[in-house]
Short mmCIF file of N, CA, C and O in Angstrom, two decimals:
data_model
loop_
_atom_site.label_atom_id
_atom_site.label_comp_id
_atom_site.label_asym_id
_atom_site.label_seq_id
_atom_site.Cartn_x
_atom_site.Cartn_y
_atom_site.Cartn_z
N TRP A 27 -51.20 42.96 -31.73
CA TRP A 27 -50.15 42.18 -32.33
C TRP A 27 -50.55 40.71 -32.45
O TRP A 27 -49.82 39.94 -33.04
N LYS A 28 -51.65 40.33 -31.85
CA LYS A 28 -52.07 38.93 -31.92
C LYS A 28 -52.29 38.52 -33.37
O LYS A 28 -52.81 39.28 -34.17
N ASP A 29 -51.83 37.31 -33.68
CA ASP A 29 -51.93 36.73 -35.02
C ASP A 29 -51.09 37.46 -36.06
O ASP A 29 -51.34 37.33 -37.25
N LYS A 30 -50.09 38.21 -35.63
CA LYS A 30 -49.17 38.87 -36.56
C LYS A 30 -47.82 38.16 -36.52
O LYS A 30 -47.40 37.68 -35.48
N PRO A 31 -47.12 38.11 -37.66
CA PRO A 31 -45.79 37.49 -37.67
C PRO A 31 -44.76 38.37 -36.97
O PRO A 31 -44.69 39.57 -37.23
N LEU A 32 -44.00 37.77 -36.05
CA LEU A 32 -43.02 38.51 -35.27
C LEU A 32 -41.63 37.91 -35.47
O LEU A 32 -41.48 36.70 -35.66
N CYS A 33 -40.64 38.78 -35.39
CA CYS A 33 -39.24 38.38 -35.35
C CYS A 33 -38.74 38.77 -33.97
O CYS A 33 -38.87 39.93 -33.57
N ILE A 34 -38.18 37.81 -33.25
CA ILE A 34 -37.71 38.05 -31.89
C ILE A 34 -36.21 37.75 -31.83
O ILE A 34 -35.78 36.67 -32.23
N ILE A 35 -35.45 38.70 -31.35
CA ILE A 35 -34.03 38.49 -31.09
C ILE A 35 -33.90 38.21 -29.60
O ILE A 35 -34.32 39.01 -28.77
N MET A 36 -33.31 37.06 -29.28
CA MET A 36 -33.18 36.63 -27.89
C MET A 36 -31.88 37.16 -27.29
O MET A 36 -30.97 37.55 -28.01
N SER A 37 -31.78 37.12 -25.98
CA SER A 37 -30.59 37.62 -25.30
C SER A 37 -29.34 36.81 -25.61
O SER A 37 -28.23 37.30 -25.47
N ASP A 38 -29.50 35.57 -26.08
CA ASP A 38 -28.35 34.76 -26.47
C ASP A 38 -28.03 34.87 -27.95
O ASP A 38 -27.17 34.16 -28.46
N GLY A 39 -28.73 35.78 -28.66
CA GLY A 39 -28.44 36.03 -30.07
C GLY A 39 -29.28 35.23 -31.04
O GLY A 39 -29.17 35.43 -32.26
N ARG A 40 -30.12 34.32 -30.56
CA ARG A 40 -30.95 33.53 -31.47
C ARG A 40 -32.04 34.39 -32.09
O ARG A 40 -32.53 35.34 -31.48
N MET A 41 -32.43 34.03 -33.33
CA MET A 41 -33.51 34.71 -34.02
C MET A 41 -34.68 33.73 -34.15
O MET A 41 -34.56 32.67 -34.75
N ILE A 42 -35.82 34.11 -33.57
CA ILE A 42 -37.02 33.29 -33.57
C ILE A 42 -38.09 34.02 -34.38
O ILE A 42 -38.34 35.20 -34.15
N LEU A 43 -38.73 33.29 -35.30
CA LEU A 43 -39.81 33.84 -36.12
C LEU A 43 -41.06 33.03 -35.85
O LEU A 43 -41.01 31.80 -35.84
N GLY A 44 -42.17 33.71 -35.64
CA GLY A 44 -43.42 32.99 -35.42
C GLY A 44 -44.60 33.95 -35.37
O GLY A 44 -44.44 35.16 -35.41
N THR A 45 -45.78 33.38 -35.26
CA THR A 45 -47.01 34.16 -35.19
C THR A 45 -47.45 34.22 -33.73
O THR A 45 -47.56 33.18 -33.07
N LEU A 46 -47.71 35.43 -33.25
CA LEU A 46 -48.07 35.62 -31.84
C LEU A 46 -49.44 35.02 -31.56
O LEU A 46 -50.43 35.38 -32.18
N GLU A 47 -49.46 34.09 -30.62
CA GLU A 47 -50.70 33.44 -30.20
C GLU A 47 -51.21 34.05 -28.89
O GLU A 47 -52.40 34.13 -28.66
N GLY A 48 -50.28 34.48 -28.02
CA GLY A 48 -50.68 35.06 -26.75
C GLY A 48 -49.48 35.57 -25.98
O GLY A 48 -48.34 35.34 -26.35
N HIS A 49 -49.75 36.28 -24.89
CA HIS A 49 -48.71 36.82 -24.02
C HIS A 49 -49.28 37.06 -22.64
O HIS A 49 -50.49 36.98 -22.44
N ASP A 50 -48.40 37.35 -21.68
CA ASP A 50 -48.87 37.69 -20.35
C ASP A 50 -48.25 39.00 -19.89
O ASP A 50 -47.58 39.68 -20.67
N GLN A 51 -48.45 39.36 -18.62
CA GLN A 51 -48.04 40.67 -18.11
C GLN A 51 -46.53 40.82 -17.97
O GLN A 51 -46.04 41.93 -17.84
N VAL A 52 -45.76 39.73 -17.99
CA VAL A 52 -44.30 39.84 -17.88
C VAL A 52 -43.62 39.53 -19.21
O VAL A 52 -42.45 39.16 -19.24
N GLN A 53 -44.34 39.69 -20.30
CA GLN A 53 -43.81 39.59 -21.66
C GLN A 53 -43.44 38.17 -22.07
O GLN A 53 -42.69 37.97 -23.01
N ASN A 54 -43.92 37.14 -21.37
CA ASN A 54 -43.78 35.78 -21.88
C ASN A 54 -44.64 35.69 -23.13
O ASN A 54 -45.77 36.19 -23.15
N LEU A 55 -44.12 35.06 -24.17
CA LEU A 55 -44.81 35.02 -25.46
C LEU A 55 -45.10 33.59 -25.85
O LEU A 55 -44.27 32.70 -25.67
N ILE A 56 -46.27 33.36 -26.45
CA ILE A 56 -46.62 32.08 -27.04
C ILE A 56 -46.70 32.30 -28.54
O ILE A 56 -47.45 33.15 -29.01
N LEU A 57 -45.90 31.54 -29.27
CA LEU A 57 -45.82 31.68 -30.73
C LEU A 57 -46.24 30.37 -31.38
O LEU A 57 -45.94 29.29 -30.88
N LYS A 58 -46.91 30.47 -32.51
CA LYS A 58 -47.25 29.27 -33.29
C LYS A 58 -46.52 29.33 -34.62
O LYS A 58 -46.07 30.40 -35.05
N ASP A 59 -46.38 28.18 -35.27
CA ASP A 59 -45.66 28.07 -36.54
C ASP A 59 -44.28 28.71 -36.43
O ASP A 59 -43.85 29.48 -37.29
N THR A 60 -43.58 28.38 -35.36
CA THR A 60 -42.32 29.04 -35.03
C THR A 60 -41.13 28.38 -35.71
O THR A 60 -41.10 27.16 -35.87
N GLN A 61 -40.19 29.22 -36.13
CA GLN A 61 -38.93 28.75 -36.72
C GLN A 61 -37.79 29.49 -36.05
O GLN A 61 -37.93 30.65 -35.66
N GLU A 62 -36.66 28.81 -35.96
CA GLU A 62 -35.42 29.47 -35.57
C GLU A 62 -34.54 29.52 -36.80
O GLU A 62 -34.38 28.53 -37.51
N ARG A 63 -33.99 30.68 -37.08
CA ARG A 63 -33.06 30.83 -38.20
C ARG A 63 -31.66 30.93 -37.64
O ARG A 63 -31.37 31.77 -36.81
N VAL A 64 -30.79 30.03 -38.13
CA VAL A 64 -29.42 29.95 -37.63
C VAL A 64 -28.49 30.39 -38.74
O VAL A 64 -28.43 29.77 -39.81
N TYR A 65 -27.78 31.48 -38.50
CA TYR A 65 -26.81 32.01 -39.45
C TYR A 65 -25.42 31.60 -39.00
O TYR A 65 -25.12 31.61 -37.82
N SER A 66 -24.58 31.26 -39.96
CA SER A 66 -23.24 30.79 -39.63
C SER A 66 -22.20 31.58 -40.43
O SER A 66 -22.44 31.91 -41.59
N GLU A 67 -21.08 31.86 -39.79
CA GLU A 67 -19.98 32.53 -40.49
C GLU A 67 -19.34 31.59 -41.51
O GLU A 67 -18.73 32.04 -42.47
N ASP A 68 -19.45 30.28 -41.30
CA ASP A 68 -18.80 29.30 -42.15
C ASP A 68 -19.58 28.97 -43.42
O ASP A 68 -19.03 28.41 -44.35
N SER A 69 -20.86 29.30 -43.45
CA SER A 69 -21.70 28.88 -44.56
C SER A 69 -22.56 30.04 -45.04
O SER A 69 -22.97 30.89 -44.27
N GLN A 70 -22.86 30.04 -46.33
CA GLN A 70 -23.75 31.04 -46.91
C GLN A 70 -25.21 30.67 -46.63
O GLN A 70 -26.08 31.52 -46.68
N ASP A 71 -25.47 29.38 -46.37
CA ASP A 71 -26.83 28.92 -46.17
C ASP A 71 -27.35 29.27 -44.78
O ASP A 71 -26.59 29.35 -43.83
N VAL A 72 -28.65 29.45 -44.70
CA VAL A 72 -29.32 29.70 -43.43
C VAL A 72 -30.03 28.42 -43.03
O VAL A 72 -30.80 27.86 -43.80
N GLU A 73 -29.75 27.93 -41.83
CA GLU A 73 -30.42 26.74 -41.34
C GLU A 73 -31.73 27.17 -40.68
O GLU A 73 -31.75 28.05 -39.82
N ILE A 74 -32.82 26.55 -41.11
CA ILE A 74 -34.14 26.85 -40.55
C ILE A 74 -34.61 25.65 -39.76
O ILE A 74 -34.71 24.54 -40.29
N ILE A 75 -34.86 25.87 -38.47
CA ILE A 75 -35.30 24.80 -37.57
C ILE A 75 -36.75 25.06 -37.20
O ILE A 75 -37.08 26.11 -36.62
N ASP A 76 -37.64 24.13 -37.54
CA ASP A 76 -39.05 24.27 -37.19
C ASP A 76 -39.24 23.92 -35.72
O ASP A 76 -38.81 22.87 -35.25
N LEU A 77 -39.88 24.83 -34.98
CA LEU A 77 -40.10 24.65 -33.54
C LEU A 77 -41.57 24.41 -33.20
O LEU A 77 -41.88 24.01 -32.09
N GLY A 78 -42.49 24.71 -34.13
CA GLY A 78 -43.92 24.53 -33.87
C GLY A 78 -44.44 25.54 -32.87
O GLY A 78 -44.13 26.72 -32.92
N LEU A 79 -45.25 25.06 -31.90
CA LEU A 79 -45.76 25.92 -30.83
C LEU A 79 -44.63 26.14 -29.83
O LEU A 79 -44.02 25.18 -29.37
N TYR A 80 -44.34 27.40 -29.48
CA TYR A 80 -43.13 27.71 -28.73
C TYR A 80 -43.42 28.80 -27.71
O TYR A 80 -44.13 29.76 -28.00
N VAL A 81 -42.88 28.64 -26.51
CA VAL A 81 -43.02 29.64 -25.44
C VAL A 81 -41.67 30.32 -25.24
O VAL A 81 -40.66 29.64 -25.07
N VAL A 82 -41.66 31.65 -25.28
CA VAL A 82 -40.46 32.44 -25.06
C VAL A 82 -40.60 33.16 -23.73
O VAL A 82 -41.57 33.89 -23.52
N ARG A 83 -39.63 32.95 -22.84
CA ARG A 83 -39.66 33.67 -21.56
C ARG A 83 -39.37 35.14 -21.79
O ARG A 83 -38.46 35.50 -22.54
N GLY A 84 -40.12 35.99 -21.14
CA GLY A 84 -40.00 37.42 -21.33
C GLY A 84 -38.64 37.99 -21.00
O GLY A 84 -38.18 38.94 -21.64
N ASP A 85 -37.95 37.42 -20.01
CA ASP A 85 -36.65 37.96 -19.64
C ASP A 85 -35.55 37.58 -20.64
O ASP A 85 -34.43 38.07 -20.54
N ASN A 86 -35.86 36.73 -21.63
CA ASN A 86 -34.89 36.38 -22.67
C ASN A 86 -35.07 37.20 -23.94
O ASN A 86 -34.31 37.04 -24.89
N VAL A 87 -36.07 38.07 -23.98
CA VAL A 87 -36.38 38.85 -25.17
C VAL A 87 -35.57 40.16 -25.17
O VAL A 87 -35.57 40.88 -24.18
N CYS A 88 -34.88 40.42 -26.28
CA CYS A 88 -34.17 41.70 -26.43
C CYS A 88 -34.93 42.64 -27.36
O CYS A 88 -35.12 43.80 -27.05
N ILE A 89 -35.33 42.11 -28.53
CA ILE A 89 -36.00 42.93 -29.54
C ILE A 89 -37.17 42.15 -30.12
O ILE A 89 -37.04 40.96 -30.43
N ILE A 90 -38.30 42.82 -30.28
CA ILE A 90 -39.46 42.24 -30.96
C ILE A 90 -39.85 43.17 -32.10
O ILE A 90 -39.91 44.38 -31.91
N GLY A 91 -40.11 42.59 -33.26
CA GLY A 91 -40.57 43.40 -34.38
C GLY A 91 -41.46 42.60 -35.29
O GLY A 91 -41.32 41.39 -35.43
N GLU A 92 -42.40 43.28 -35.90
CA GLU A 92 -43.25 42.64 -36.90
C GLU A 92 -42.47 42.55 -38.21
O GLU A 92 -41.66 43.42 -38.52
N TYR A 93 -42.67 41.50 -38.98
CA TYR A 93 -41.98 41.36 -40.25
C TYR A 93 -42.93 40.84 -41.32
O TYR A 93 -43.96 40.24 -41.02
N ASP A 94 -42.55 41.08 -42.55
CA ASP A 94 -43.31 40.60 -43.71
C ASP A 94 -42.59 39.37 -44.26
O ASP A 94 -41.54 39.49 -44.89
N GLY A 95 -43.12 38.20 -43.96
CA GLY A 95 -42.48 36.96 -44.36
C GLY A 95 -42.39 36.77 -45.85
O GLY A 95 -41.49 36.08 -46.35
N SER A 96 -43.27 37.38 -46.62
CA SER A 96 -43.26 37.20 -48.07
C SER A 96 -42.10 37.93 -48.74
O SER A 96 -41.69 37.56 -49.83
N SER A 97 -41.56 38.95 -48.08
CA SER A 97 -40.47 39.71 -48.69
C SER A 97 -39.11 39.32 -48.13
O SER A 97 -38.10 39.91 -48.50
N TRP A 98 -39.06 38.34 -47.23
CA TRP A 98 -37.81 37.96 -46.59
C TRP A 98 -37.41 36.58 -47.10
O TRP A 98 -37.99 35.58 -46.71
N ASP A 99 -36.38 36.54 -47.94
CA ASP A 99 -35.96 35.25 -48.47
C ASP A 99 -35.09 34.50 -47.48
O ASP A 99 -34.95 33.30 -47.57
N GLY A 100 -34.49 35.21 -46.52
CA GLY A 100 -33.71 34.57 -45.48
C GLY A 100 -32.40 33.96 -45.96
O GLY A 100 -31.74 33.27 -45.22
N GLN A 101 -32.01 34.23 -47.19
CA GLN A 101 -30.81 33.61 -47.72
C GLN A 101 -29.64 34.58 -47.81
O GLN A 101 -28.62 34.26 -48.39
N SER A 102 -29.76 35.77 -47.26
CA SER A 102 -28.66 36.71 -47.31
C SER A 102 -27.58 36.28 -46.32
O SER A 102 -27.85 35.70 -45.29
N ASN A 103 -26.35 36.59 -46.65
CA ASN A 103 -25.22 36.21 -45.81
C ASN A 103 -25.07 37.26 -44.70
O ASN A 103 -24.62 38.36 -44.94
N VAL A 104 -25.45 36.89 -43.51
CA VAL A 104 -25.42 37.79 -42.37
C VAL A 104 -24.61 37.12 -41.26
O VAL A 104 -24.79 35.95 -40.97
N ALA A 105 -23.72 37.87 -40.66
CA ALA A 105 -22.94 37.33 -39.55
C ALA A 105 -23.86 37.11 -38.35
O ALA A 105 -24.75 37.92 -38.09
N PRO A 106 -23.67 36.02 -37.60
CA PRO A 106 -24.51 35.77 -36.43
C PRO A 106 -24.27 36.81 -35.35
O PRO A 106 -23.18 37.38 -35.25
N LEU A 107 -25.30 37.07 -34.55
CA LEU A 107 -25.18 38.02 -33.45
C LEU A 107 -24.45 37.36 -32.29
O LEU A 107 -24.72 36.21 -31.95
N PRO A 108 -23.55 38.08 -31.65
CA PRO A 108 -22.93 37.52 -30.44
C PRO A 108 -23.93 37.56 -29.29
O PRO A 108 -24.85 38.38 -29.30
N PRO A 109 -23.77 36.70 -28.29
CA PRO A 109 -24.66 36.75 -27.13
C PRO A 109 -24.59 38.12 -26.45
O PRO A 109 -23.52 38.73 -26.36
N LEU A 110 -25.73 38.61 -25.99
CA LEU A 110 -25.79 39.89 -25.30
C LEU A 110 -25.64 39.65 -23.80
O LEU A 110 -26.21 38.73 -23.25
N GLN A 111 -24.84 40.48 -23.17
CA GLN A 111 -24.63 40.32 -21.74
C GLN A 111 -24.97 41.63 -21.03
O GLN A 111 -24.66 42.71 -21.53
N GLN A 112 -25.60 41.49 -19.90
CA GLN A 112 -25.93 42.66 -19.09
C GLN A 112 -24.67 43.21 -18.45
O GLN A 112 -23.86 42.46 -17.91
N GLN A 113 -24.53 44.52 -18.52
CA GLN A 113 -23.36 45.14 -17.94
C GLN A 113 -23.48 45.14 -16.42
O GLN A 113 -24.51 45.48 -15.86
N GLN A 114 -22.41 44.72 -15.76
CA GLN A 114 -22.40 44.67 -14.31
C GLN A 114 -22.08 46.06 -13.75
O GLN A 114 -21.19 46.73 -14.24
N GLN A 115 -22.81 46.46 -12.73
CA GLN A 115 -22.54 47.74 -12.07
C GLN A 115 -21.75 47.45 -10.81
O GLN A 115 -22.10 46.58 -10.02
N TYR A 116 -20.69 48.19 -10.61
CA TYR A 116 -19.82 47.97 -9.46
C TYR A 116 -19.98 49.08 -8.46
O TYR A 116 -20.23 50.17 -8.69
#
């Protein structure tokens, strides 16, 4: 997966896009050319925040997938993901 474009959904619902530069044994990820895409219920536009070189802690990762950046315009109206919470066991 090194040097491949990845889409990462974080446990707080954020969407991070970047190219995998490296990782370690506990799934901490180093991404380069990283962007965060922010979707809003109030607006049709997608806010793109450039993050540059970015480290993602492994325990914050929910979903990782490879994506084709050339086919993703990122302008579709999508509702933001709610934060994910771990279910408490009683």
